[in-house]
Coordinates of C-alpha atoms and ligand atoms in Angstrom, one line a residue:
Chain R
M222 CA 113.6 92.7 108.8
N223 CA 111.9 95.2 106.5
N224 CA 115.0 95.8 104.5
F225 CA 115.7 92.1 103.8
I226 CA 115.0 90.9 100.3
F227 CA 111.7 92.6 99.9
G228 CA 111.1 96.3 100.1
R229 CA 114.7 96.8 99.2
Y230 CA 113.6 98.2 95.8
L231 CA 114.5 101.8 95.3
P232 CA 112.5 103.4 92.5
G233 CA 114.7 105.3 90.2
N234 CA 115.4 106.3 86.6
S235 CA 118.9 105.1 86.0
L236 CA 120.0 103.1 83.0
I237 CA 120.0 99.9 85.2
H238 CA 116.5 100.6 86.4
K239 CA 115.2 100.8 82.9
M240 CA 116.8 97.6 81.8
N241 CA 114.8 94.5 80.9
P242 CA 114.4 92.5 84.1
A243 CA 115.2 89.3 82.3
A244 CA 118.5 90.8 81.0
K245 CA 119.4 92.0 84.5
M246 CA 118.8 88.5 86.0
L247 CA 120.8 86.8 83.3
I248 CA 123.6 89.3 83.9
A249 CA 123.6 88.8 87.6
F250 CA 123.4 85.0 87.2
A251 CA 126.3 85.0 84.7
Y252 CA 128.3 87.3 86.9
I253 CA 127.9 85.1 90.0
I254 CA 129.0 82.1 88.1
M255 CA 132.0 84.0 86.8
V256 CA 133.0 84.9 90.4
F257 CA 133.9 81.2 90.8
F258 CA 136.2 81.2 87.8
A259 CA 138.2 84.2 88.9
N260 CA 141.3 83.0 90.6
N261 CA 144.1 85.6 90.5
L262 CA 144.7 89.3 91.1
I263 CA 143.9 90.4 87.5
T264 CA 140.7 88.5 87.3
Y265 CA 139.4 89.8 90.6
I266 CA 140.2 93.3 89.6
V267 CA 138.3 92.9 86.4
M268 CA 135.3 91.4 88.4
A269 CA 135.4 94.2 90.9
A270 CA 135.7 96.9 88.2
T271 CA 132.6 95.4 86.4
V272 CA 130.4 95.4 89.5
L273 CA 131.6 98.9 90.4
L274 CA 130.5 100.1 87.0
F275 CA 127.1 98.6 87.5
V276 CA 126.8 100.1 91.0
L277 CA 127.7 103.6 89.6
L278 CA 125.3 103.2 86.7
S279 CA 122.5 102.3 89.1
K280 CA 123.0 105.7 90.8
C281 CA 122.1 104.2 94.2
S282 CA 124.3 105.5 97.0
F283 CA 126.9 103.2 98.6
G284 CA 125.1 103.1 101.9
Y285 CA 122.6 100.7 100.5
F286 CA 125.3 98.3 99.4
I287 CA 126.8 98.4 102.9
E288 CA 123.3 97.8 104.3
G289 CA 122.9 94.8 101.9
L290 CA 126.1 93.4 103.3
M291 CA 124.9 93.6 106.9
P292 CA 122.5 90.6 107.0
M293 CA 125.3 88.4 105.5
L294 CA 128.0 89.7 107.8
W295 CA 127.8 86.8 110.3
V296 CA 127.8 84.2 107.6
I297 CA 131.0 85.8 106.1
I298 CA 132.7 86.0 109.5
F299 CA 131.8 82.4 110.3
T300 CA 133.1 81.1 107.0
V301 CA 136.3 83.2 107.2
M302 CA 136.9 81.9 110.8
I303 CA 136.6 78.3 109.6
Q304 CA 139.0 78.9 106.7
V305 CA 141.5 80.7 108.9
F306 CA 141.6 78.2 111.7
F307 CA 141.0 74.9 110.0
G308 CA 142.4 75.4 106.5
S309 CA 145.5 73.4 105.8
G310 CA 148.5 73.6 103.5
G311 CA 151.3 76.0 102.9
H312 CA 153.4 77.5 105.6
V313 CA 152.2 76.8 109.2
Y314 CA 152.4 79.9 111.4
F315 CA 150.8 78.4 114.5
S316 CA 149.2 75.2 115.5
W317 CA 147.2 74.0 118.5
G318 CA 145.4 70.7 118.4
I319 CA 143.3 70.7 115.2
V320 CA 143.5 74.5 115.0
K321 CA 146.1 75.6 112.6
L322 CA 147.0 79.0 111.2
T323 CA 148.4 78.4 107.7
S324 CA 149.2 80.6 104.8
Y325 CA 146.8 78.8 102.6
G326 CA 144.1 79.2 105.2
I327 CA 144.5 82.9 105.3
L328 CA 144.7 83.2 101.5
N329 CA 141.5 81.1 101.2
A330 CA 139.8 83.4 103.8
I331 CA 140.7 86.5 101.8
V332 CA 139.5 84.9 98.5
L333 CA 136.2 83.9 100.1
T334 CA 135.6 87.3 101.5
I335 CA 136.2 88.9 98.1
R336 CA 133.8 86.5 96.5
F337 CA 131.1 87.1 99.0
M338 CA 131.4 90.8 98.6
L339 CA 131.3 90.6 94.8
I340 CA 128.2 88.4 94.8
I341 CA 126.4 90.5 97.4
A342 CA 127.2 93.7 95.5
M343 CA 125.9 92.3 92.2
S344 CA 122.7 90.9 93.7
T345 CA 122.1 94.1 95.6
V346 CA 122.3 96.0 92.3
L347 CA 119.6 93.6 91.0
T348 CA 117.3 93.9 94.0
L349 CA 117.7 97.6 94.4
T350 CA 116.8 98.4 90.8
T351 CA 114.2 95.8 90.1
S352 CA 110.7 95.8 91.6
P353 CA 109.3 92.5 92.8
L354 CA 106.8 92.6 90.0
E355 CA 109.6 93.0 87.5
I356 CA 111.5 90.2 89.1
S357 CA 108.5 87.9 88.6
Q358 CA 108.2 88.9 85.0
G359 CA 111.9 88.4 84.5
I360 CA 111.6 84.9 86.0
S361 CA 108.7 84.0 83.7
A362 CA 110.5 85.3 80.6
L363 CA 113.5 83.2 81.5
L364 CA 111.4 80.1 82.2
K365 CA 109.5 80.4 78.8
P366 CA 111.8 77.8 77.1
L367 CA 110.8 75.2 79.7
K368 CA 107.3 75.2 78.2
R369 CA 108.6 72.7 75.6
F370 CA 109.0 70.2 78.4
N371 CA 105.5 70.7 79.7
F372 CA 106.5 72.8 82.6
P373 CA 103.5 75.0 83.6
V374 CA 105.3 78.3 83.0
E375 CA 102.2 80.5 83.0
T376 CA 100.8 79.0 86.2
F377 CA 104.1 79.2 87.9
S378 CA 104.8 82.8 87.0
L379 CA 101.2 83.8 88.0
M380 CA 101.9 82.1 91.3
I381 CA 105.1 84.1 91.8
S382 CA 103.4 87.4 90.8
I383 CA 100.4 86.8 93.1
S384 CA 102.8 86.0 96.0
L385 CA 104.8 89.1 95.4
R386 CA 101.7 91.1 94.9
F387 CA 100.5 90.2 98.4
V388 CA 103.8 90.9 100.2
P389 CA 103.0 94.6 100.7
T390 CA 99.4 93.9 101.6
L391 CA 100.4 91.4 104.2
T392 CA 103.2 93.6 105.4
D393 CA 100.7 96.4 106.0
E394 CA 98.3 94.1 107.7
T395 CA 101.1 92.8 109.9
K396 CA 101.9 96.3 111.0
L397 CA 98.3 97.1 111.7
I398 CA 97.7 93.9 113.7
M399 CA 100.9 94.4 115.6
D400 CA 99.9 97.9 116.5
A401 CA 96.5 96.7 117.6
Q402 CA 97.9 93.9 119.8
R403 CA 100.6 96.2 121.2
S404 CA 97.9 98.5 122.2
R405 CA 96.4 95.6 124.1
G406 CA 99.6 95.1 126.0
V407 CA 101.5 92.6 123.9
D408 CA 105.3 93.1 123.9
F409 CA 106.8 91.7 120.8
G410 CA 110.5 90.9 121.3
D411 CA 110.6 91.0 125.1
G412 CA 111.1 88.3 127.7
G413 CA 112.3 84.8 127.3
L414 CA 112.0 82.5 124.2
I415 CA 108.6 81.0 125.2
K416 CA 107.1 84.4 126.0
R417 CA 108.3 85.7 122.7
V418 CA 106.9 82.8 120.7
K419 CA 103.6 83.2 122.6
A420 CA 103.5 86.8 121.7
F421 CA 103.3 85.9 118.1
V422 CA 100.1 83.8 118.3
P423 CA 97.8 86.9 118.4
L424 CA 99.7 88.1 115.4
L425 CA 99.9 85.0 113.3
I426 CA 96.3 83.8 113.7
P427 CA 94.7 87.0 112.3
L428 CA 97.3 87.1 109.6
F429 CA 96.4 83.5 108.5
V430 CA 92.7 84.3 108.6
S431 CA 93.2 87.3 106.4
A432 CA 95.6 85.5 104.0
F433 CA 93.0 82.8 103.5
K434 CA 90.3 85.4 103.0
H435 CA 92.5 87.2 100.4
A436 CA 93.0 83.8 98.6
D437 CA 89.3 83.1 98.7
D438 CA 88.4 86.5 97.3
L439 CA 91.1 86.4 94.7
S440 CA 90.1 83.0 93.4
I441 CA 86.5 84.0 93.1
A442 CA 87.5 87.2 91.3
M443 CA 89.7 85.3 88.9
E444 CA 87.1 82.7 88.1
A445 CA 84.5 85.4 87.5
R446 CA 86.8 86.9 84.9
G447 CA 87.3 83.7 83.2
Y448 CA 90.8 82.6 84.3
Q449 CA 92.0 79.3 83.0
T450 CA 95.2 77.6 83.9
N451 CA 98.1 77.5 81.5
R452 CA 96.7 79.7 78.8
E453 CA 99.0 82.3 77.3
R454 CA 98.5 85.6 79.1
S455 CA 99.3 89.1 78.0
H456 CA 100.9 91.7 80.2
F457 CA 100.2 95.3 80.7
H458 CA 103.8 96.2 80.9
T459 CA 105.8 94.4 78.3
F460 CA 109.5 94.5 78.3
K461 CA 111.3 94.9 75.0
W462 CA 114.9 94.2 74.5
K463 CA 116.6 97.6 74.2
P464 CA 120.1 98.6 73.2
N465 CA 121.3 99.1 76.7
D466 CA 120.3 95.5 77.5
F467 CA 122.5 94.2 74.8
V468 CA 125.4 96.6 75.7
C469 CA 125.3 95.4 79.3
M470 CA 125.1 91.7 78.3
L471 CA 128.0 92.3 75.9
L472 CA 129.9 93.8 78.7
I473 CA 129.5 90.8 80.8
L474 CA 130.5 88.6 77.9
V475 CA 133.7 90.6 77.4
M476 CA 134.3 90.3 81.1
A477 CA 133.9 86.5 80.9
I478 CA 136.3 86.2 78.0
V479 CA 138.9 88.4 79.8
I480 CA 138.6 86.2 82.8
F481 CA 139.0 83.0 80.9
I482 CA 142.1 84.4 79.2
Y483 CA 143.8 85.7 82.3
R484 CA 142.8 83.1 84.9
S485 CA 145.7 80.9 85.9
Chain O
M169 CA 93.3 112.3 137.4
D170 CA 94.3 114.7 134.7
N171 CA 95.1 112.9 131.5
A172 CA 95.5 115.8 129.1
I173 CA 97.2 115.0 125.8
L174 CA 99.7 117.5 124.7
F175 CA 101.5 117.6 121.4
K176 CA 104.4 120.0 121.3
N177 CA 105.9 120.8 117.9
V178 CA 105.6 117.1 116.9
S179 CA 107.0 116.1 113.5
H180 CA 107.1 112.6 112.2
V181 CA 109.1 111.3 109.2
Y182 CA 108.5 107.8 107.8
Q183 CA 111.5 106.0 106.5
E184 CA 113.9 108.7 107.4
N185 CA 117.1 109.1 105.3
T186 CA 115.9 107.0 102.4
P187 CA 114.6 108.1 99.1
L188 CA 111.1 107.1 100.3
E189 CA 111.3 109.5 103.2
F190 CA 108.0 111.1 103.9
H191 CA 107.1 113.9 106.3
A192 CA 103.7 112.8 107.6
L193 CA 103.5 115.3 110.5
E194 CA 105.0 118.7 110.5
D195 CA 105.3 120.8 113.6
V196 CA 102.0 119.7 115.2
S197 CA 101.0 121.4 118.4
L198 CA 97.8 120.4 120.1
K199 CA 96.1 120.1 123.4
I200 CA 93.3 117.6 124.2
K201 CA 91.7 118.2 127.5
S202 CA 91.0 115.4 129.9
G203 CA 87.3 114.2 129.5
S204 CA 86.7 116.0 126.2
F205 CA 85.4 114.5 122.9
V206 CA 87.7 115.6 120.1
S207 CA 87.3 114.7 116.4
I208 CA 90.1 114.7 114.0
I209 CA 89.2 115.3 110.4
G210 CA 91.0 115.8 107.1
K211 CA 91.4 114.4 103.7
T212 CA 92.8 110.9 103.2
G213 CA 96.6 111.0 103.6
S214 CA 96.6 114.1 105.8
G215 CA 98.2 112.3 108.7
K216 CA 95.3 111.5 111.1
S217 CA 96.3 108.0 111.7
T218 CA 99.9 109.0 112.1
L219 CA 98.9 111.6 114.7
I220 CA 96.8 109.2 116.8
K221 CA 99.5 106.5 116.9
H222 CA 101.6 108.9 118.8
I223 CA 99.1 109.0 121.7
N224 CA 100.1 105.5 122.9
A225 CA 103.7 105.6 121.6
L226 CA 103.1 103.1 118.7
L227 CA 105.0 105.8 116.8
K228 CA 107.4 108.2 118.4
P229 CA 107.9 111.8 117.3
T230 CA 110.9 112.4 115.1
S231 CA 111.2 115.7 116.8
G232 CA 109.1 117.4 119.5
S233 CA 107.3 115.7 122.3
V234 CA 103.9 114.1 123.2
T235 CA 102.8 114.2 126.8
I236 CA 100.0 112.2 128.2
G237 CA 99.2 113.0 131.9
D238 CA 102.7 112.9 133.4
K239 CA 104.3 110.7 130.8
K240 CA 106.5 112.4 128.2
I241 CA 107.4 110.7 124.9
T242 CA 110.2 111.9 122.7
S243 CA 112.3 110.3 120.0
H244 CA 114.6 109.0 122.8
T245 CA 111.9 107.3 124.9
N246 CA 112.7 103.6 125.6
N247 CA 110.3 101.0 124.3
K248 CA 110.2 99.4 127.7
H249 CA 108.1 100.9 130.5
L250 CA 105.3 101.8 128.0
K251 CA 102.9 99.3 129.5
P252 CA 101.3 101.7 132.1
L253 CA 100.7 104.2 129.2
R254 CA 99.3 101.6 126.9
Q255 CA 96.9 100.4 129.6
K256 CA 95.5 103.9 130.0
I257 CA 94.8 104.3 126.3
G258 CA 92.4 102.2 124.4
M259 CA 93.0 102.1 120.6
V260 CA 90.3 101.1 118.2
F261 CA 91.8 100.9 114.7
Q262 CA 89.9 100.9 111.5
F263 CA 88.4 97.4 111.0
P264 CA 89.3 96.4 114.5
E265 CA 87.8 92.9 113.9
Q266 CA 91.1 92.1 112.2
Q267 CA 92.7 91.8 115.6
L268 CA 90.5 89.0 116.8
F269 CA 92.4 85.7 117.3
A270 CA 91.3 83.8 120.4
E271 CA 89.3 80.6 120.5
T272 CA 86.3 82.2 122.1
V273 CA 84.9 85.7 122.2
E274 CA 85.3 85.6 126.0
E275 CA 89.0 84.9 125.7
D276 CA 89.5 87.5 123.1
I277 CA 87.9 90.2 125.3
A278 CA 90.0 89.0 128.3
F279 CA 93.2 89.2 126.3
G280 CA 93.9 92.9 126.9
P281 CA 93.2 93.1 130.6
S282 CA 95.1 89.8 131.3
N283 CA 98.2 91.3 129.5
F284 CA 98.0 94.0 132.1
G285 CA 97.9 91.6 134.9
V286 CA 94.1 91.3 135.7
T287 CA 93.2 87.8 136.8
G288 CA 90.5 85.6 138.3
D289 CA 87.1 87.0 139.3
E290 CA 88.2 90.5 138.5
L291 CA 89.0 89.5 135.0
N292 CA 85.6 87.8 134.7
D293 CA 83.8 90.9 135.9
T294 CA 85.7 93.1 133.5
V295 CA 84.9 90.9 130.6
M296 CA 81.2 90.8 131.5
H297 CA 81.1 94.6 132.0
A298 CA 82.7 95.2 128.6
A299 CA 80.4 92.8 126.9
N300 CA 77.4 94.6 128.5
L301 CA 78.7 97.9 127.4
V302 CA 78.6 96.9 123.7
H303 CA 75.3 95.0 124.2
L304 CA 76.8 91.7 123.3
D305 CA 74.5 88.7 123.7
H306 CA 75.9 86.4 126.5
D307 CA 75.4 83.3 124.4
L308 CA 77.9 84.7 122.0
L309 CA 80.7 84.7 124.6
K310 CA 81.5 81.0 124.2
K311 CA 81.5 81.1 120.4
S312 CA 84.4 81.5 118.2
P313 CA 84.9 85.1 117.1
F314 CA 85.3 83.9 113.5
D315 CA 81.7 82.6 113.5
L316 CA 80.1 86.0 114.1
S317 CA 78.7 88.5 111.7
G318 CA 80.7 91.6 110.8
G319 CA 78.9 93.9 113.1
Q320 CA 79.1 91.5 116.0
K321 CA 82.9 91.1 115.4
R322 CA 83.3 94.8 115.5
R323 CA 81.5 94.9 118.9
V324 CA 83.7 92.1 120.3
A325 CA 86.8 94.0 119.1
I326 CA 85.6 97.2 120.8
A327 CA 84.7 95.3 123.9
G328 CA 88.3 93.9 123.9
V329 CA 89.6 97.4 124.1
L330 CA 87.1 98.6 126.6
A331 CA 87.9 95.7 128.9
M332 CA 91.3 97.3 129.5
N333 CA 89.3 100.0 131.3
P334 CA 91.1 102.8 129.4
E335 CA 90.9 106.5 130.5
I336 CA 91.5 107.7 127.0
L337 CA 89.7 106.0 124.0
V338 CA 91.2 106.6 120.6
L339 CA 89.1 105.5 117.6
D340 CA 90.2 105.5 113.9
E341 CA 87.0 105.4 111.8
P342 CA 85.3 102.9 114.1
T343 CA 82.1 102.9 112.0
A344 CA 83.6 102.2 108.6
G345 CA 81.7 99.5 106.8
L346 CA 78.8 99.2 109.3
D347 CA 75.1 99.7 108.5
L348 CA 73.5 102.9 109.7
E349 CA 72.1 101.3 112.8
G350 CA 75.5 99.8 113.7
Q351 CA 77.1 103.2 113.2
Q352 CA 74.6 105.0 115.4
Y353 CA 75.0 102.4 118.1
I354 CA 78.8 102.7 118.3
L355 CA 78.7 106.5 118.3
D356 CA 76.1 106.6 121.0
L357 CA 78.2 104.1 123.0
I358 CA 81.2 106.4 122.6
R359 CA 79.2 109.4 123.8
R360 CA 77.9 107.4 126.8
L361 CA 81.5 106.5 127.7
N362 CA 82.5 110.1 127.4
R363 CA 79.6 111.5 129.5
E364 CA 79.1 108.8 132.1
E365 CA 82.6 107.4 132.6
N366 CA 84.4 110.7 131.8
M367 CA 86.6 109.0 129.2
T368 CA 88.6 111.2 126.9
I369 CA 87.5 110.5 123.3
V370 CA 89.7 111.1 120.3
L371 CA 87.8 110.2 117.1
V372 CA 89.0 110.1 113.6
S373 CA 86.1 110.3 111.2
H374 CA 85.1 111.1 107.6
Q375 CA 81.4 111.4 108.5
M376 CA 80.9 115.1 109.1
D377 CA 77.3 114.6 110.3
D378 CA 78.7 112.5 113.1
V379 CA 81.5 114.9 113.9
A380 CA 79.1 117.8 114.0
K381 CA 76.7 115.9 116.2
Y382 CA 79.0 114.3 118.8
S383 CA 82.2 116.3 119.3
D384 CA 83.1 119.1 121.6
R385 CA 86.1 120.2 119.6
V386 CA 87.3 119.5 116.0
V387 CA 90.9 119.4 114.7
V388 CA 91.3 119.8 111.0
M389 CA 94.4 118.3 109.4
S390 CA 95.9 118.9 105.9
G391 CA 99.2 117.8 104.5
G392 CA 100.6 116.8 107.9
K393 CA 99.7 120.1 109.6
V394 CA 96.9 121.1 111.9
V395 CA 95.1 123.8 110.0
K396 CA 92.3 124.5 112.5
K397 CA 91.3 123.7 116.1
C398 CA 87.8 125.0 117.0
Y399 CA 84.3 124.3 118.1
P400 CA 82.1 122.3 115.7
D401 CA 79.6 125.1 115.1
E402 CA 82.4 127.5 114.3
L403 CA 83.8 125.1 111.7
F404 CA 80.7 123.9 110.1
T405 CA 79.2 127.4 109.4
D406 CA 82.4 128.4 107.6
V407 CA 81.4 126.8 104.2
N408 CA 84.4 128.4 102.4
F409 CA 86.8 126.7 104.8
L410 CA 85.0 123.4 104.4
N411 CA 85.2 123.6 100.6
K412 CA 88.8 124.6 100.7
Y413 CA 89.7 121.4 102.6
D414 CA 87.3 119.1 100.7
L415 CA 85.2 118.6 103.8
Q416 CA 81.5 117.8 103.5
V417 CA 78.9 120.2 104.9
P418 CA 76.7 118.4 107.4
E419 CA 73.1 117.9 106.4
T420 CA 71.9 119.9 109.4
V421 CA 73.9 122.9 108.3
K422 CA 72.7 122.6 104.7
I423 CA 69.0 122.5 105.8
T424 CA 69.5 125.5 108.1
K425 CA 71.1 127.4 105.3
D426 CA 68.4 126.5 102.8
L427 CA 65.7 127.6 105.2
A428 CA 67.5 130.9 105.8
D429 CA 67.7 131.4 102.0
K430 CA 63.9 131.0 101.9
G431 CA 63.5 133.6 104.6
V432 CA 63.1 131.3 107.6
T433 CA 65.8 132.0 110.2
L434 CA 66.1 129.6 113.1
D435 CA 67.0 130.9 116.6
K436 CA 70.2 128.9 116.7
L437 CA 72.2 126.5 114.7
S438 CA 71.6 122.8 115.7
L439 CA 74.2 120.3 114.6
D440 CA 72.1 117.4 115.9
A441 CA 69.3 116.3 113.6
D442 CA 66.7 115.8 116.4
E443 CA 67.5 119.2 117.9
L444 CA 67.2 120.8 114.4
I445 CA 63.7 119.2 114.0
N446 CA 62.6 120.5 117.3
G447 CA 63.9 123.9 116.4
I448 CA 61.9 123.9 113.2
I449 CA 58.8 122.7 115.0
N450 CA 59.1 125.5 117.6
K451 CA 59.6 128.1 114.9
L452 CA 56.4 126.9 113.1
R453 CA 54.4 127.0 116.3
N454 CA 55.6 130.5 117.1
E455 CA 54.7 131.7 113.6
D456 CA 51.2 130.2 114.0
K457 CA 50.8 132.2 117.2
D458 CA 52.0 135.4 115.6
E459 CA 49.3 135.2 112.9
Ligands
LIG625 N1 104.8 103.3 107.0 C1 104.8 104.3 106.2 N2 105.8 104.6 105.4 C2 105.8 105.7 104.6 N3 104.8 106.5 104.4 C3 103.7 106.3 105.2 C4 103.6 105.2 106.1 N4 102.4 105.2 106.7 C5 101.8 106.3 106.2 N5 102.6 106.9 105.3 C6 102.2 108.1 104.6 O1 101.9 109.2 105.5 C7 100.8 109.9 105.0 C8 99.8 110.0 106.2 O2 99.2 108.8 106.4 P1 98.1 108.5 107.4 O3 97.8 107.1 107.5 O4 98.4 109.2 108.7 O5 96.9 109.3 106.7 P2 95.3 109.4 107.2 O6 95.1 110.9 107.4 O7 95.1 108.5 108.3 O8 94.6 108.9 105.9 P3 93.2 108.0 105.8 O9 92.1 109.0 106.0 O10 93.2 107.5 104.4 O11 93.3 107.0 106.8 C9 100.2 109.3 103.8 O12 100.6 110.0 102.7 C10 100.9 107.9 103.8 O13 101.2 107.6 102.4
LIG626 MG1 94.0 106.7 108.6

């Protein structure tokens, strides 16, 4: 649970770590869209080579990428099964009622698996090299243009960074309260469903109490320091656009062009 | 029954095999005798909380073993069958009032024992006994724990642990954030439990005055290692050692030393303020007689 989405960030010093978070998010987003345009061997090889390059540049060991795959494993297996057994078209190898094993079905399953892997690998690069705080700053930088349409960008990005800011705090508190209740004889994750759900009551109530208390304290502190909604705020860490951001974005652009040329 | 706590070459690594890997305990060996009052001190981050979480298997050693009475815990110990151990050991964490959750104070105190299968009249008696131990007003028992003051909440939380009738009581800075009177009260309660009920006490504290006054033995930790195990008077007279590990010198020791510098040597070192005062008074009387 700990390794999922949050807490996956690995501090590091690689080229990718140092990139502007907004650039990284744009790249990941563009890449994921391009995955759906790839449709033959050459284009998939180009896609795979690109993500491999990013993985190598991030200097994170492959183990983390395998780990990133794990939570999605069942989703992949399930989708592949459906494709294999219920896909239609092409040569029929085997058929039993509505279940059919066809050449198209198998081909689709392979394509799907490859797409899943590519998307997961790229998003893992993003989450491994970008801290939650950077992600929230990246989001707000990317949302900036929406200001023209009266979208409350400042408030929204503050909301995101406050939520992310409290993830580690609440995680620590969760651990502490779990330890305290375990010491009082609670067994989390033992017994039947009802028993398990019941075991979470002594965890969730103190957590809510403390979350509300944090919210209360924070709002008072913000008010005391003159916070007003939707005013332009400055940041302690500002991200400039550096050459490596442009190089990486150019790389993705080239990849996209190649894919549009070679896709069938 | 003998409930000695025995740490044998215990190491603990957080987040092993990741870049965030952290060696919080390194080769710790330690024996805490049944019925003793042991304080664990050391700078922040020295691994005190990590150490005490091994006592009731909230954490398991990465290598080495922890033995409590006849139960041995190693890295292979199964998470099941820990209940008897957990019942035997009361854990009071820092800011224990965070663990309160029930609708009434009474229910919250009853939570621990009922998890260990205590029911009916016995449960009632246990709750009342625990409430009495911490001097909790009986009108408060029907109130919501969230309506109490900070100090009252702390007492309820401690009562909730005492209600389990533990043989070993482990406390992680139980007095943090209380006023002086509240601190005194809790420490006196702990001492009473130690002396009258023969409970083994393991106390983590940053208050050297309290450590000096209350404990039989002191364990000093630094950087995940135990650097000293000794009697309090042995530790607190070694000012060089205290300075080396950033530990405060208790007021009683300071006063004794100041007096000695001025030429007044007391018969013995007292780590308890009251005893020290009596010692000084006796000294003055004797000097009067001599003249
Ligand atoms: N879950 C964890 N993951 C990684 N490192 C941890 C974890 N918990 C504690 N640590 C690290 O282990 C070290 C020892 O922590 P511990 O909580 O035992 O210290 P402590 O002596 O109790 O300090 P304090 O007096 O501040 O309570 C610290 O440096 C801490 O950063
Ligand atoms: Mg601690």
